[in-house]
Amino acid sequence: MYSIGDLSRRTGVKIPTIRYYEQMGLIAAPERSEGNQRRYEKPELERLAFIRHARDLGLSIESIRDLLALSRHPERPCGEADRIAKEHLITVREKIAQLQKLERELERIVACNGDHTIGDCYVIRALADHSMCGGDH
Amino acid sequence: MYSIGDLSRRTGVKIPTIRYYEQMGLIAAPERSEGNQRRYEKPELERLAFIRHARDLGLSIESIRDLLALSRHPERPCGEADRIAKEHLITVREKIAQLQKLERELERIVACNGDHTIGDCYVIRALADHSMCGGDH
DNA sequence: TCTAATGCTCCAGAAGCTATAGGTTTGGAG
DNA sequence: CTCCAAACCTATAGCTTCTGGAGCATTAGA
C-alpha cells in the first residue's frame, strides 16, 4: 500500500507527473482511500519505474505506451519491442551527429578571446552572416 | 519593402513564427501598409536571418535576445557575447555526452535478435529492471 | 484531539512554435 | 475598373511533457 508520495520517493517521479501519467493513460487510475487519496500496490510501482527508466532514455510517451501494451502479451514475439528500441537508437545517433556539427561550429565561433569590441566580434558576425560558418548546415 | 511572406521565403522562417518573434520582442513591430499588413526593410531581414541562424545552432530565445541587445552597442567589449557562445558550447557538449551514454545503453538493450517472445525480451526486461543496465545513470 | 504533512482538483505556465477560424487586403488579369 | 485568388490580419487553441500554485480535504503521528 503506497501513497502517491511514497511512489514518488521510490521512483523519483514527481507527484504531479504521476498524476499526469495517469491522465495520459500510462498508468491505470488506482484504488482510492476513503478520503479519495490514491493508493498503489507493487505492480504500479514497477510499472512507474519502467516508465521512468524509459523516459530517462528519451523514449516518447507514445513509444512507452506501445512497449507497455506489448509487455501485457508475453507470449507474442518481441520483434516489435526490438523495433521501437532500434528506431530510438537511430534517432539518438542522429541527434548526436547533429550536435557534434553544432559543437564544431560553436568552437570556431568561440575562438575569440573577448578582448575587443562587439563591432568586431566574431560571435556576432558569424551569427549575422551564415556564409562565415562553412555552410554545412 | 518586403511583405511577411517575402521575409519568410528569404529567411526560411515560417510566417506564424515571424509574428511569434515579434510578439516575443525579438524583432520590432514593423511599419504597416494602409491595409494594416506588415512591411519590412532590409535591416529586419538581416535581423531575422541572424535569429534563424542562432536558433539553428540551438540558442534559446533568451540568449538570442541578449546577443541582439549586445549587437546594438558595437563599442562595448565583446566578452559577454563570447560568454554566451561559450556557455552554449558547454551545454551542447553535455548533451552530447549524455546522448552517448544513452546510445551505449540502447546498444546493449537492442542486442536482441527479435526471434523470441516478449516474456523473454531483453528490451522489456532492461526497461523494467534498471539494475540490468550497468547502473551508470 | 490536534496539527503538520500530505493529498485532492483545477487551472495556468513554460518553450517554441503550429494550426485553425473567420475575416480583410493586395496585386495581377481581363 | 472590376474581379478574384492569394496573401494577409487577429485571436485563440493546441502541441509535448511536465511543473507549480491556489484553495481546500485527509491522514498519521504526538
CSV table of C-alpha atoms (C1' of nucleotides) in Angstrom, one decimal:
chain,number,residue,atom,x,y,z
A,1,MET,CA,0.0,0.0,0.0
A,2,TYR,CA,1.7,3.2,-1.2
A,3,SER,CA,0.5,6.7,-1.2
A,4,ILE,CA,1.4,8.9,-4.2
A,5,GLY,CA,4.2,10.4,-2.1
A,6,ASP,CA,5.7,7.0,-1.4
A,7,LEU,CA,5.5,6.2,-5.1
A,8,SER,CA,7.2,9.4,-5.9
A,9,ARG,CA,10.0,8.9,-3.4
A,10,ARG,CA,10.6,5.4,-4.6
A,11,THR,CA,10.7,6.1,-8.3
A,12,GLY,CA,12.0,9.6,-8.4
A,13,VAL,CA,8.9,10.7,-10.4
A,14,LYS,CA,7.4,13.9,-9.1
A,15,ILE,CA,3.8,13.7,-7.8
A,16,PRO,CA,2.2,16.0,-10.4
A,17,THR,CA,4.0,13.9,-13.0
A,18,ILE,CA,2.5,10.7,-11.7
A,19,ARG,CA,-1.0,12.2,-11.9
A,20,TYR,CA,-0.2,13.4,-15.4
A,21,TYR,CA,0.8,9.9,-16.4
A,22,GLU,CA,-2.5,8.6,-15.0
A,23,GLN,CA,-4.3,11.2,-17.1
A,24,MET,CA,-2.3,10.3,-20.2
A,25,GLY,CA,-3.3,6.6,-19.7
A,26,LEU,CA,0.3,5.4,-19.0
A,27,ILE,CA,-0.8,4.0,-15.6
A,28,ALA,CA,-4.2,3.0,-14.6
A,29,ALA,CA,-6.3,5.0,-12.1
A,30,PRO,CA,-5.6,3.3,-8.8
A,31,GLU,CA,-7.8,2.4,-5.9
A,32,ARG,CA,-8.7,5.3,-3.6
A,33,SER,CA,-8.7,5.6,0.2
A,34,GLU,CA,-12.0,6.5,1.9
A,35,GLY,CA,-10.8,10.1,1.7
A,36,ASN,CA,-10.3,9.9,-2.1
A,37,GLN,CA,-6.5,9.6,-1.9
A,38,ARG,CA,-4.6,7.3,-4.4
A,39,ARG,CA,-3.4,4.0,-3.0
A,40,TYR,CA,-1.0,2.0,-5.1
A,41,GLU,CA,0.3,-1.6,-5.0
A,42,LYS,CA,3.7,-3.1,-6.0
A,43,PRO,CA,2.8,-3.7,-9.7
A,44,GLU,CA,2.1,0.0,-10.2
A,45,LEU,CA,5.4,0.8,-8.5
A,46,GLU,CA,7.2,-1.4,-11.1
A,47,ARG,CA,5.2,0.0,-13.9
A,48,LEU,CA,6.2,3.5,-12.9
A,49,ALA,CA,9.8,2.5,-12.6
A,50,PHE,CA,9.7,1.1,-16.1
A,51,ILE,CA,8.2,4.4,-17.4
A,52,ARG,CA,10.8,6.4,-15.5
A,53,HIS,CA,13.6,4.4,-17.0
A,54,ALA,CA,12.2,4.6,-20.5
A,55,ARG,CA,11.7,8.4,-20.2
A,56,ASP,CA,15.3,8.7,-18.9
A,57,LEU,CA,16.3,7.0,-22.1
A,58,GLY,CA,14.4,9.6,-24.0
A,59,LEU,CA,11.6,7.4,-25.3
A,60,SER,CA,8.4,9.3,-26.0
A,61,ILE,CA,5.2,8.8,-24.1
A,62,GLU,CA,3.9,7.2,-27.3
A,63,SER,CA,6.7,4.7,-27.5
A,64,ILE,CA,6.3,3.8,-23.9
A,65,ARG,CA,2.6,3.3,-24.3
A,66,ASP,CA,3.4,0.8,-27.1
A,67,LEU,CA,6.0,-1.0,-25.0
A,68,LEU,CA,3.7,-1.3,-22.1
A,69,ALA,CA,1.0,-2.7,-24.3
A,70,LEU,CA,3.4,-5.2,-25.6
A,71,SER,CA,4.5,-6.2,-22.2
A,72,ARG,CA,1.0,-7.3,-21.5
A,73,HIS,CA,1.3,-10.1,-24.1
A,74,PRO,CA,4.4,-12.0,-23.0
A,75,GLU,CA,3.6,-14.8,-25.5
A,76,ARG,CA,4.0,-12.7,-28.6
A,77,PRO,CA,7.2,-12.4,-30.5
A,78,CYS,CA,9.3,-9.4,-29.4
A,79,GLY,CA,10.2,-8.1,-32.8
A,80,GLU,CA,8.1,-5.0,-32.2
A,81,ALA,CA,9.7,-4.1,-28.9
A,82,ASP,CA,13.0,-4.5,-30.6
A,83,ARG,CA,12.0,-2.3,-33.5
A,84,ILE,CA,10.9,0.5,-31.1
A,85,ALA,CA,14.3,0.4,-29.3
A,86,LYS,CA,16.2,0.2,-32.6
A,87,GLU,CA,14.3,3.1,-34.1
A,88,HIS,CA,15.0,5.1,-31.0
A,89,LEU,CA,18.7,4.2,-31.2
A,90,ILE,CA,18.8,5.6,-34.7
A,91,THR,CA,17.2,8.9,-33.6
A,92,VAL,CA,19.7,9.2,-30.7
A,93,ARG,CA,22.6,8.7,-33.1
A,94,GLU,CA,21.2,11.3,-35.5
A,95,LYS,CA,20.9,13.7,-32.6
A,96,ILE,CA,24.4,13.1,-31.6
A,97,ALA,CA,25.7,13.7,-35.1
A,98,GLN,CA,23.8,16.9,-35.4
A,99,LEU,CA,25.0,18.2,-32.0
A,100,GLN,CA,28.6,17.4,-33.0
A,101,LYS,CA,28.2,19.6,-36.1
A,102,LEU,CA,27.0,22.4,-33.8
A,103,GLU,CA,29.9,21.7,-31.5
A,104,ARG,CA,32.4,22.2,-34.3
A,105,GLU,CA,30.7,25.4,-35.5
A,106,LEU,CA,30.5,26.8,-32.0
A,107,GLU,CA,34.1,26.0,-31.4
A,108,ARG,CA,35.0,28.1,-34.4
A,109,ILE,CA,32.8,30.9,-33.3
A,110,VAL,CA,34.1,30.9,-29.8
A,111,ALA,CA,37.7,31.1,-30.8
A,112,CYS,CA,37.7,34.7,-29.9
A,113,ASN,CA,39.5,36.0,-26.8
A,114,GLY,CA,37.0,38.6,-25.6
A,115,ASP,CA,39.4,41.5,-25.5
A,116,HIS,CA,37.9,43.5,-28.4
A,117,THR,CA,34.5,45.2,-29.1
A,118,ILE,CA,31.1,43.9,-30.3
A,119,GLY,CA,31.5,45.7,-33.6
A,120,ASP,CA,34.4,43.4,-34.3
A,121,CYS,CA,33.2,40.3,-32.5
A,122,TYR,CA,33.3,37.0,-34.4
A,123,VAL,CA,30.4,35.6,-32.4
A,124,ILE,CA,28.1,38.3,-33.6
A,125,ARG,CA,29.4,38.4,-37.1
A,126,ALA,CA,29.2,34.6,-37.5
A,127,LEU,CA,25.6,34.7,-36.4
A,128,ALA,CA,24.7,37.5,-38.7
A,129,ASP,CA,26.4,36.0,-41.7
A,130,HIS,CA,25.7,32.4,-42.4
A,131,SER,CA,28.4,32.2,-45.1
A,132,MET,CA,31.1,32.5,-42.4
A,133,CYS,CA,30.4,29.1,-40.9
A,134,GLY,CA,31.5,26.8,-43.7
A,135,GLY,CA,27.9,26.4,-44.9
A,136,ASP,CA,27.5,22.8,-43.8
A,137,HIS,CA,24.0,23.4,-42.3
B,1,MET,CA,9.9,46.7,-48.9
B,2,TYR,CA,9.1,43.1,-48.0
B,3,SER,CA,5.8,41.6,-47.1
B,4,ILE,CA,5.9,39.0,-44.3
B,5,GLY,CA,5.7,36.3,-47.0
B,6,ASP,CA,8.8,37.7,-48.7
B,7,LEU,CA,10.6,37.7,-45.4
B,8,SER,CA,9.6,34.2,-44.7
B,9,ARG,CA,10.8,32.9,-48.1
B,10,ARG,CA,14.1,34.7,-47.8
B,11,THR,CA,14.9,33.6,-44.3
B,12,GLY,CA,13.2,30.2,-44.2
B,13,VAL,CA,11.3,31.3,-41.0
B,14,LYS,CA,7.7,30.4,-41.2
B,15,ILE,CA,5.1,33.3,-41.2
B,16,PRO,CA,3.5,32.5,-37.8
B,17,THR,CA,7.0,32.1,-36.4
B,18,ILE,CA,7.9,35.6,-37.5
B,19,ARG,CA,4.8,37.0,-35.9
B,20,TYR,CA,5.6,35.0,-32.8
B,21,TYR,CA,9.1,36.5,-32.7
B,22,GLU,CA,7.6,40.0,-32.9
B,23,GLN,CA,5.3,39.1,-30.0
B,24,MET,CA,8.3,37.9,-28.0
B,25,GLY,CA,10.2,41.1,-28.7
B,26,LEU,CA,12.9,39.6,-30.8
B,27,ILE,CA,12.1,41.8,-33.7
B,28,ALA,CA,10.4,45.2,-33.5
B,29,ALA,CA,6.8,45.7,-34.8
B,30,PRO,CA,7.4,46.9,-38.3
B,31,GLU,CA,5.6,49.6,-40.3
B,32,ARG,CA,2.2,48.7,-41.7
B,33,SER,CA,0.6,49.2,-45.1
B,34,GLU,CA,-2.6,51.2,-45.4
B,35,GLY,CA,-4.4,47.9,-45.0
B,36,ASN,CA,-2.6,47.0,-41.8
B,37,GLN,CA,-0.2,44.5,-43.3
B,38,ARG,CA,3.4,44.3,-42.1
B,39,ARG,CA,6.0,45.9,-44.3
B,40,TYR,CA,9.7,45.2,-43.7
B,41,GLU,CA,13.0,46.7,-44.8
B,42,LYS,CA,16.4,45.2,-45.2
B,43,PRO,CA,17.6,45.6,-41.6
B,44,GLU,CA,14.7,43.5,-40.4
B,45,LEU,CA,15.6,40.8,-43.0
B,46,GLU,CA,19.1,40.7,-41.6
B,47,ARG,CA,18.0,40.6,-38.1
B,48,LEU,CA,15.7,37.7,-38.8
B,49,ALA,CA,18.4,35.8,-40.6
B,50,PHE,CA,20.6,36.3,-37.5
B,51,ILE,CA,17.8,34.9,-35.3
B,52,ARG,CA,17.3,32.0,-37.7
B,53,HIS,CA,20.9,31.1,-37.7
B,54,ALA,CA,21.2,31.3,-33.9
B,55,ARG,CA,18.1,29.1,-33.5
B,56,ASP,CA,19.6,26.6,-35.8
B,57,LEU,CA,22.5,26.5,-33.5
B,58,GLY,CA,20.1,25.7,-30.7
B,59,LEU,CA,20.5,29.0,-28.8
B,60,SER,CA,17.5,29.9,-26.7
B,61,ILE,CA,15.2,32.9,-27.5
B,62,GLU,CA,16.6,34.3,-24.2
B,63,SER,CA,20.2,34.1,-25.4
B,64,ILE,CA,19.4,35.5,-28.8
B,65,ARG,CA,17.6,38.4,-27.1
B,66,ASP,CA,20.8,39.1,-25.2
B,67,LEU,CA,23.0,38.8,-28.3
B,68,LEU,CA,20.8,41.2,-30.2
B,69,ALA,CA,20.9,43.7,-27.4
B,70,LEU,CA,24.7,43.4,-27.4
B,71,SER,CA,24.9,43.9,-31.1
B,72,ARG,CA,23.2,47.3,-30.7
B,73,HIS,CA,26.3,48.5,-28.8
B,74,PRO,CA,29.2,47.8,-31.1
B,75,GLU,CA,31.5,49.9,-29.0
B,76,ARG,CA,31.3,47.7,-25.9
B,77,PRO,CA,33.7,44.8,-25.3
B,78,CYS,CA,32.5,41.6,-26.6
B,79,GLY,CA,33.3,39.4,-23.6
B,80,GLU,CA,29.6,39.0,-23.0
B,81,ALA,CA,28.8,37.7,-26.5
B,82,ASP,CA,31.7,35.4,-26.1
B,83,ARG,CA,30.4,34.1,-22.7
B,84,ILE,CA,27.0,33.3,-24.2
B,85,ALA,CA,28.5,31.3,-27.0
B,86,LYS,CA,30.9,29.5,-24.7
B,87,GLU,CA,28.2,28.7,-22.2
B,88,HIS,CA,26.1,27.3,-25.1
B,89,LEU,CA,29.1,25.2,-26.2
B,90,ILE,CA,29.3,23.7,-22.8
B,91,THR,CA,25.6,22.7,-22.7
B,92,VAL,CA,26.0,21.2,-26.2
B,93,ARG,CA,28.9,19.2,-25.1
B,94,GLU,CA,27.0,18.0,-22.0
B,95,LYS,CA,24.0,17.0,-24.2
B,96,ILE,CA,26.4,15.0,-26.5
B,97,ALA,CA,27.9,13.2,-23.6
B,98,GLN,CA,24.5,12.3,-22.2
B,99,LEU,CA,23.2,11.1,-25.5
B,100,GLN,CA,26.3,8.9,-26.0
B,101,LYS,CA,25.6,7.3,-22.7
B,102,LEU,CA,22.1,6.5,-23.9
B,103,GLU,CA,23.5,5.3,-27.1
B,104,ARG,CA,25.7,2.8,-25.3
B,105,GLU,CA,22.8,1.6,-23.2
B,106,LEU,CA,20.4,1.3,-26.1
B,107,GLU,CA,23.0,-0.7,-28.0
B,108,ARG,CA,23.1,-3.2,-25.2
B,109,ILE,CA,19.4,-3.3,-25.0
B,110,VAL,CA,18.9,-3.7,-28.7
B,111,ALA,CA,21.4,-6.6,-28.9
B,112,CYS,CA,18.4,-9.0,-29.2
B,113,ASN,CA,17.5,-10.7,-32.5
B,114,GLY,CA,13.8,-10.4,-32.3
B,115,ASP,CA,13.1,-14.1,-32.7
B,116,HIS,CA,11.8,-14.8,-29.3
B,117,THR,CA,8.8,-13.7,-27.2
B,118,ILE,CA,8.0,-10.6,-25.2
B,119,GLY,CA,8.2,-12.6,-21.9
B,120,ASP,CA,11.8,-13.2,-22.7
B,121,CYS,CA,12.7,-9.9,-24.3
B,122,TYR,CA,15.7,-8.0,-23.2
B,123,VAL,CA,14.3,-4.7,-24.2
B,124,ILE,CA,11.3,-5.0,-21.9
B,125,ARG,CA,13.3,-6.5,-19.1
B,126,ALA,CA,16.0,-3.9,-19.3
B,127,LEU,CA,13.4,-1.2,-19.1
B,128,ALA,CA,11.7,-2.8,-16.2
B,129,ASP,CA,14.9,-3.5,-14.2
B,130,HIS,CA,17.3,-0.6,-14.0
B,131,SER,CA,20.0,-2.8,-12.4
B,132,MET,CA,20.4,-4.6,-15.8
B,133,CYS,CA,21.8,-1.6,-17.5
B,134,GLY,CA,25.1,-1.2,-15.7
B,135,GLY,CA,23.7,1.5,-13.4
B,136,ASP,CA,25.6,4.4,-14.9
B,137,HIS,CA,22.6,6.7,-15.0
C,1,DT,C1',-7.6,15.6,19.9
C,2,DC,C1',-4.7,18.4,17.4
C,3,DT,C1',-1.7,19.7,13.9
C,4,DA,C1',1.7,19.4,10.3
C,5,DA,C1',2.4,16.9,6.4
C,6,DT,C1',0.4,15.2,2.7
C,7,DG,C1',-3.2,14.7,-0.6
C,8,DC,C1',-7.1,16.3,-3.7
C,9,DT,C1',-8.8,19.1,-8.1
C,10,DC,C1',-8.5,22.5,-11.3
C,11,DC,C1',-6.0,25.7,-13.7
C,12,DA,C1',-2.0,28.3,-15.7
C,13,DG,C1',2.5,28.5,-17.5
C,14,DA,C1',6.9,27.2,-19.7
C,15,DA,C1',9.4,26.8,-24.8
C,16,DG,C1',8.9,27.4,-29.3
C,17,DC,C1',6.3,27.2,-32.2
C,18,DT,C1',1.9,25.4,-35.4
C,19,DA,C1',-2.7,25.4,-36.8
C,20,DT,C1',-7.4,26.9,-37.3
C,21,DA,C1',-11.3,30.1,-37.9
C,22,DG,C1',-13.2,33.9,-39.8
C,23,DG,C1',-12.4,37.9,-41.8
C,24,DT,C1',-9.6,41.8,-44.8
C,25,DT,C1',-6.2,43.4,-48.3
C,26,DT,C1',-3.4,43.1,-52.3
C,27,DG,C1',-1.9,42.6,-56.9
C,28,DG,C1',-2.4,41.0,-61.3
C,29,DA,C1',-5.5,39.5,-65.3
C,30,DG,C1',-9.2,40.7,-68.2
D,1,DC,C1',-12.1,49.4,-63.5
D,2,DT,C1',-13.5,45.1,-61.7
D,3,DC,C1',-12.9,40.7,-60.1
D,4,DC,C1',-10.8,37.0,-57.8
D,5,DA,C1',-7.4,34.2,-55.8
D,6,DA,C1',-3.6,34.5,-53.0
D,7,DA,C1',-1.8,36.5,-49.3
D,8,DC,C1',-2.5,38.8,-45.1
D,9,DC,C1',-4.8,40.1,-40.5
D,10,DT,C1',-6.2,38.9,-35.3
D,11,DA,C1',-7.4,35.9,-31.8
D,12,DT,C1',-7.3,31.7,-29.9
D,13,DA,C1',-6.2,26.9,-29.1
D,14,DG,C1',-3.1,23.1,-29.3
D,15,DC,C1',1.2,20.5,-29.3
D,16,DT,C1',4.7,17.9,-25.6
D,17,DT,C1',6.0,16.8,-21.1
D,18,DC,C1',5.6,18.2,-17.4
D,19,DT,C1',5.7,21.8,-13.1
D,20,DG,C1',3.8,24.9,-9.9
D,21,DG,C1',0.1,27.3,-7.3
D,22,DA,C1',-4.4,28.1,-5.0
D,23,DG,C1',-7.7,26.6,-2.1
D,24,DC,C1',-9.5,23.0,0.4
D,25,DA,C1',-9.7,17.9,2.5
D,26,DT,C1',-7.4,14.0,4.6
D,27,DT,C1',-4.1,11.4,7.1
D,28,DA,C1',-0.7,10.0,10.5
D,29,DG,C1',1.7,10.6,14.5
D,30,DA,C1',2.4,13.0,19.1
